[in-house]
Short mmCIF file of C-alpha atoms and ligand atoms in Angstrom, two decimals:
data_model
loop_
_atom_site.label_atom_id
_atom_site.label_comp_id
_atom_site.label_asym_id
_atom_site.label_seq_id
_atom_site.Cartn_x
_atom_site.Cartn_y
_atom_site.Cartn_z
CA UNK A 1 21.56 1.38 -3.20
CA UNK A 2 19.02 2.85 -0.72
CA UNK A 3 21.53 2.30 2.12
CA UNK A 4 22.06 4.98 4.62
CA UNK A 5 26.04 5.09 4.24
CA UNK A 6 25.21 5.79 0.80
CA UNK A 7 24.08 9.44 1.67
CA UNK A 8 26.52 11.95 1.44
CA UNK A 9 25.68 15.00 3.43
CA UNK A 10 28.24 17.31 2.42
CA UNK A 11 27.40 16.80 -1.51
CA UNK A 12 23.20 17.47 -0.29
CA UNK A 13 24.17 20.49 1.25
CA UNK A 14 25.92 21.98 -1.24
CA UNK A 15 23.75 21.09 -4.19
CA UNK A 16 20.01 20.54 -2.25
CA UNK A 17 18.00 23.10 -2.12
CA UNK A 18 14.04 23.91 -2.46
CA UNK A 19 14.09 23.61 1.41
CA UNK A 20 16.24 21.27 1.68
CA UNK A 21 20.03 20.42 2.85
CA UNK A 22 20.84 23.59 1.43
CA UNK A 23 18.52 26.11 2.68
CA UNK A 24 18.38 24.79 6.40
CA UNK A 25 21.10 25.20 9.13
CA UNK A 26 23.45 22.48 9.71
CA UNK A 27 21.47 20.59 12.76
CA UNK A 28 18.16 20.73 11.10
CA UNK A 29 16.91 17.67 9.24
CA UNK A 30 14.74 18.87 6.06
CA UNK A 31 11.91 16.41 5.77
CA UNK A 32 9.75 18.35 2.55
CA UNK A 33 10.49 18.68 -0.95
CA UNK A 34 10.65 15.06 -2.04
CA UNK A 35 13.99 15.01 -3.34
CA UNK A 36 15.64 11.81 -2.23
CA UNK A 37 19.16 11.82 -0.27
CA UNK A 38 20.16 8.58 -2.32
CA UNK A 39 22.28 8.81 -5.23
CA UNK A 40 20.72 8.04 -8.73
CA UNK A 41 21.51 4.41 -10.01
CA UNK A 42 25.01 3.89 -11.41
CA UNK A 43 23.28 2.98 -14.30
CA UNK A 44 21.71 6.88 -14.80
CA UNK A 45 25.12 8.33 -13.66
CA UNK A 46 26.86 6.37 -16.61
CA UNK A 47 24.84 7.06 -19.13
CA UNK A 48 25.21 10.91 -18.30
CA UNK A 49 28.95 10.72 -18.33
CA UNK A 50 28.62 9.00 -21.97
CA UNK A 51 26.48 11.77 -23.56
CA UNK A 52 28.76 14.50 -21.83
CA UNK A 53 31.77 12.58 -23.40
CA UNK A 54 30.13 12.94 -27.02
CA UNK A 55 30.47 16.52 -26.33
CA UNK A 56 27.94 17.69 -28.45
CA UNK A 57 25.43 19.58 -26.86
CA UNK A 58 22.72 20.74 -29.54
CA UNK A 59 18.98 22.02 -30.08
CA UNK A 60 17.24 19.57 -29.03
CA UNK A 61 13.59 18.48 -31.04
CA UNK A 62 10.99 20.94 -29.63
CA UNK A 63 8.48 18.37 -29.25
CA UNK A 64 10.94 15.80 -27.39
CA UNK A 65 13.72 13.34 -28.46
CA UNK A 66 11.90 10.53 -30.82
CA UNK A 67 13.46 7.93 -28.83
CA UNK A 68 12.73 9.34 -25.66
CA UNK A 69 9.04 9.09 -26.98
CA UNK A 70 9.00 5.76 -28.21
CA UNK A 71 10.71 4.53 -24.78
CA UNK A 72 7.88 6.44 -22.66
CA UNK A 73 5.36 5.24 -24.94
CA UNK A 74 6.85 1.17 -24.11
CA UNK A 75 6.85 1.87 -20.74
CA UNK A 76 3.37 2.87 -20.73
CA UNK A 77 2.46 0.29 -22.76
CA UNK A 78 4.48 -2.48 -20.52
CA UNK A 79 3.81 -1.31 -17.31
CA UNK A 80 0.72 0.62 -17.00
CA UNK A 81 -1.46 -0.88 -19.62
CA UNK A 82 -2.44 2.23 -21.55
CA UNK A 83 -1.86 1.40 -25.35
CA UNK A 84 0.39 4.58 -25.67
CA UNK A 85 2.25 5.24 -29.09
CA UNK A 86 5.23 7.94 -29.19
CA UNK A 87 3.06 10.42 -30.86
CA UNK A 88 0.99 10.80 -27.49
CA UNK A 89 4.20 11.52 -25.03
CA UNK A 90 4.71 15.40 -24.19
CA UNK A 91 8.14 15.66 -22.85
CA UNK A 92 8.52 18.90 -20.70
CA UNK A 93 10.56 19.72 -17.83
CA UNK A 94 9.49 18.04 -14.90
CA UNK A 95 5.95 16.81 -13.88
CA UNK A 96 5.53 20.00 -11.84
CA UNK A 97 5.46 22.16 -15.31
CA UNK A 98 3.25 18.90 -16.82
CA UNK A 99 0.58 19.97 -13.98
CA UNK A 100 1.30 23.47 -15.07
CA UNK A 101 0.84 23.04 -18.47
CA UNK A 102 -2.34 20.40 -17.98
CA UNK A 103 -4.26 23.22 -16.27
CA UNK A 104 -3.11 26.27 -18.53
CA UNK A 105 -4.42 23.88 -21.47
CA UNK A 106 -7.97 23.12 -20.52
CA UNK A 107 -8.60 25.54 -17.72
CA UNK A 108 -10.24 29.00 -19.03
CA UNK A 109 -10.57 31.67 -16.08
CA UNK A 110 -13.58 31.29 -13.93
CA UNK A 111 -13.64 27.32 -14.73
CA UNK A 112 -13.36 24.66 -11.60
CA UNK A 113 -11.24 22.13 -11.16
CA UNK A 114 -11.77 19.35 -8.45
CA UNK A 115 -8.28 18.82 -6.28
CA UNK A 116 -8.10 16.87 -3.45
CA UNK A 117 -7.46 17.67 0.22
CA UNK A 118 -5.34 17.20 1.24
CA UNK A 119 -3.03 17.15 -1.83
CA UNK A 120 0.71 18.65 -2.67
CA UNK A 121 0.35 22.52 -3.25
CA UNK A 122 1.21 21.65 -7.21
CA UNK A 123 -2.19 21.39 -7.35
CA UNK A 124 -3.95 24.14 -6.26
CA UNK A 125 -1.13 26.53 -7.46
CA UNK A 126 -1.91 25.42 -11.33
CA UNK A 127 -5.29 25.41 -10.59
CA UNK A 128 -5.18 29.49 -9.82
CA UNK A 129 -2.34 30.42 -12.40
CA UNK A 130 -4.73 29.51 -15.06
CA UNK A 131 -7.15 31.98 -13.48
CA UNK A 132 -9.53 28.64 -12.21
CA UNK A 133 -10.55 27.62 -9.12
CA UNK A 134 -9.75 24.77 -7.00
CA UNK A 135 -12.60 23.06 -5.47
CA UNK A 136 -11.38 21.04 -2.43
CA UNK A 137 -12.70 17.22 -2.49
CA UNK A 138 -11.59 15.63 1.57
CA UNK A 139 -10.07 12.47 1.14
CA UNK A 140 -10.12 10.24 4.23
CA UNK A 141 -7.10 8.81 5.91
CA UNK A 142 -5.03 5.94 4.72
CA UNK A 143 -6.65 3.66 2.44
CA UNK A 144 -10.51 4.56 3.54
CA UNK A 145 -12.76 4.88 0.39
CA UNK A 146 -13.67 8.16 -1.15
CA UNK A 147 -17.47 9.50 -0.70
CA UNK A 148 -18.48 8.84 -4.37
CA UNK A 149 -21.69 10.68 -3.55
CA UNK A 150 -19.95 13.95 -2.22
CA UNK A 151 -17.31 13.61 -4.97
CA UNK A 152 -20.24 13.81 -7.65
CA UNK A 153 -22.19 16.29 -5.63
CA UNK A 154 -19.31 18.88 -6.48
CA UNK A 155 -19.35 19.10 -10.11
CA UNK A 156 -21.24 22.16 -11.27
CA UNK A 157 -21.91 23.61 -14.60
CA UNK A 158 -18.15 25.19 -14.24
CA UNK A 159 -16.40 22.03 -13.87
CA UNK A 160 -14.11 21.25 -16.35
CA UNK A 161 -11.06 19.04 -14.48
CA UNK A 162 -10.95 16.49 -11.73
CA UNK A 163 -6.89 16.32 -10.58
CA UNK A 164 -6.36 13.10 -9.68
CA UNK A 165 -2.94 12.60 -7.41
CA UNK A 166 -2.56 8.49 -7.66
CA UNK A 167 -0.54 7.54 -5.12
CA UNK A 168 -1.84 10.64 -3.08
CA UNK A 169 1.03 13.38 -1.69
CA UNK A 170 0.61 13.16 1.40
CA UNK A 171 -1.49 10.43 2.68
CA UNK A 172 -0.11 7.29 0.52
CA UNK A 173 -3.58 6.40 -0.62
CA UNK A 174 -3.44 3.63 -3.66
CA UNK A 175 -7.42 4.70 -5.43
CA UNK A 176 -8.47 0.98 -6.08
CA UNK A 177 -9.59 0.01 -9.82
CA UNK A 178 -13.92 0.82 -8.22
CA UNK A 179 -12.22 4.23 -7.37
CA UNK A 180 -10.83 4.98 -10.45
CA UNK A 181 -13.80 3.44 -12.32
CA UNK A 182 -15.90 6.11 -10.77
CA UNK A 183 -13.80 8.78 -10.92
CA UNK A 184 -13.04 7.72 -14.76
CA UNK A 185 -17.22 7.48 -15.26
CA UNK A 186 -17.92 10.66 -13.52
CA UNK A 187 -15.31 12.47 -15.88
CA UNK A 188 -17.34 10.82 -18.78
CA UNK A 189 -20.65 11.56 -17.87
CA UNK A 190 -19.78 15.36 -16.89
CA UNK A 191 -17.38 15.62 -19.97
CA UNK A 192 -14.54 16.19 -18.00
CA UNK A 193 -11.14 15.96 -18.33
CA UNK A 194 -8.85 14.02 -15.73
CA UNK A 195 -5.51 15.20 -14.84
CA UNK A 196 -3.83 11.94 -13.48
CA UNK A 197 0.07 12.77 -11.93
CA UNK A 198 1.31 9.39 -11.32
CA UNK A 199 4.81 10.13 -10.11
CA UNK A 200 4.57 8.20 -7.35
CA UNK A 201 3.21 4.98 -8.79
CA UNK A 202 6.36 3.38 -8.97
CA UNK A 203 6.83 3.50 -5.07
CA UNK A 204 3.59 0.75 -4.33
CA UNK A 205 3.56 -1.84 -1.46
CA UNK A 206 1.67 -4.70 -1.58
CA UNK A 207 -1.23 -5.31 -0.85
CA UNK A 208 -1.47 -2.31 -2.79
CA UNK A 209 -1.95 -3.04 -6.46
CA UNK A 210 -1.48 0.27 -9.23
CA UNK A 211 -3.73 1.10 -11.53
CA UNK A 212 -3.50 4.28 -13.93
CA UNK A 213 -7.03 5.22 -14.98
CA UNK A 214 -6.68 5.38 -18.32
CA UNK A 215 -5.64 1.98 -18.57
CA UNK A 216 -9.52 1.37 -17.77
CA UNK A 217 -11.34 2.28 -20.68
CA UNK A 218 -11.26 3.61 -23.89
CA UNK A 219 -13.41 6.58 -23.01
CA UNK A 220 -11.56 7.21 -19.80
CA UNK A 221 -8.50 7.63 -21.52
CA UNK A 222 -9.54 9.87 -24.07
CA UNK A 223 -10.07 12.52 -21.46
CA UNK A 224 -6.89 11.68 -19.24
CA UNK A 225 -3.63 13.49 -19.04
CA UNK A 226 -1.54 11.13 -17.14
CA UNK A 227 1.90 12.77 -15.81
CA UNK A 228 4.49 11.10 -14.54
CA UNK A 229 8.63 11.92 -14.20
CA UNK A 230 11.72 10.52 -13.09
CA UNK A 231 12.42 12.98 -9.63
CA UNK A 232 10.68 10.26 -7.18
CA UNK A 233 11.99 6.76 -8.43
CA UNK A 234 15.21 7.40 -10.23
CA UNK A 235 16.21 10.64 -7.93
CA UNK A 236 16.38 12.26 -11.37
CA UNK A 237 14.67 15.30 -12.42
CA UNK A 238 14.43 18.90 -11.61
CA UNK A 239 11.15 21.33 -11.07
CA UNK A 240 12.19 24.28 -8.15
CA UNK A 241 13.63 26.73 -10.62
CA UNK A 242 9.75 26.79 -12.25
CA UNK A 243 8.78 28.73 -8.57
CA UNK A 244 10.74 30.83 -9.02
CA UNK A 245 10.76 31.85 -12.90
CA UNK A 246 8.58 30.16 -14.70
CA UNK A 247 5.48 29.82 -12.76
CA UNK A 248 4.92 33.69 -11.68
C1 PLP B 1 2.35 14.46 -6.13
C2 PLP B 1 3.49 15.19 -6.76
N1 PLP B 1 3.35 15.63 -8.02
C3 PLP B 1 4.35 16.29 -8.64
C4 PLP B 1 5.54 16.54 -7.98
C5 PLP B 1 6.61 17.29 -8.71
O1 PLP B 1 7.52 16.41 -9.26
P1 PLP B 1 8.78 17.01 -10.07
O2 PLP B 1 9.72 17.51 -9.04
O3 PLP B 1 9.32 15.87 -10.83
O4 PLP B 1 8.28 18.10 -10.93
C6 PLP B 1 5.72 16.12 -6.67
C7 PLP B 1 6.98 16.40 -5.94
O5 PLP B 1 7.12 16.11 -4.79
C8 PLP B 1 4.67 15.42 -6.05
O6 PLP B 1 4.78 14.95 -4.80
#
């Protein structure tokens, strides 16, 4: 499946845009926007063509389709051991709105929220819309450990988030389980609450091993938000149109 001859160029550039095949002139190679140029699985593809051939497309449940739930809530029970049940899954739009929507939720204006840096602009951007601000926390290259004492050494009486970006966009840091304890410990002792986007933590090479961090505790997870979506590792989902509309 992820073979190059599988990438069809004249499809991407009439249907890829957000910076990519789309927007750029023909000998320019887009490398932003993580999008990928492969084709969704067969699998995805026939399953779309078999709700399109019921051919009814109705309202759908404002809260999310109950089996949709009770698959996501499996899945994080199976693969991220987080004891989910259906009644805890959000479905929205893409994870971009679920950072959105995270922020707009527990972030009042003048609040602070810890991001990392460097981090994908998602970050800061929901940060500011809900009138917060976005204190920057350095994260060294590669798989160096974080400066727990620095990390602490930012939370003030305004600090009411710590984003967490796990696999990290850009650098491809995996936090180990110490990491996460901290960060998970920290959010407990300061009362925080823990914004966990996880979209990438399907895409893990060994000796890398995932963890989500509210599969650590109890506590810890009563303060995480994890988000996670289907754009990175089934080439499925769609965000750009929030930048334009939805996110002003
Ligand atoms: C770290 C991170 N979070 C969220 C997103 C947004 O994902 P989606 O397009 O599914 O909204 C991206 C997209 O590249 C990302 O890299």
């Amino acid at each position: 499946m992820f073979d190059p001859s599988t990438v069809d160029l004249n499809i991407l550039r009439r249907r890829a845009y957000n910076l990519r095949w789309a927007n750029v002139p023909a000998d320019v190679i887009p490398l932003t926007a993580a999008d990928p140029d492969f084709p969704c699985a067969p699998e995805i593809a026939d399953s779309i063509c078999r709700f399109a051939k019921e051919r009814y497309f109705c309202y759908c449940s404002p809260d999310g389709l109950p089996e949709f739930k009770e698959s996501m809530a499996r899945y994080y029970q199976a693969k991220r051991q987080i004891p989910a049940s259906p009644d805890w899954i959000f479905p929205v739009d893409s994870a971009a709105f679920g950072i959105y929507l995270t922020c707009k939720a527990f972030l009042s204006p003048g609040d602070e929220a810890i991001i990392f840096d460097p981090v994908d602009f998602l970050f800061r951007y929901a940060v500011e819309a809900a009138d917060a601000d976005a204190v920057t926390f350095p994260i060294p290259p590669g798989s160096a450990g974080i400066d727990e004492e620095r990390l602490e050494g930012l939370i003030t009486r305004k600090t009411r988030m710590i984003c967490l970006c796990n696999p990290l966009n850009p650098t491809g840091k995996v936090f180990n389980k110490e990491e996460l304890l901290f960060i998970g410990r920290l959010a407990c002792k300061y009362k925080l609450i823990v914004l966990s986007d996880e979209i990438w933590s399907d895409i893990v090479y060994s000796p890398n091993i995932y963890t989500s961090i509210a599969s650590l505790s109890r506590e810890i997870r009563d303060r995480t938000v994890t988000i996670t979506g289907f754009s990175k590792s089934y080439g499925f989902g769609r965000s750009a149109h929030r930048f334009g509309h939805g996110f002003q």
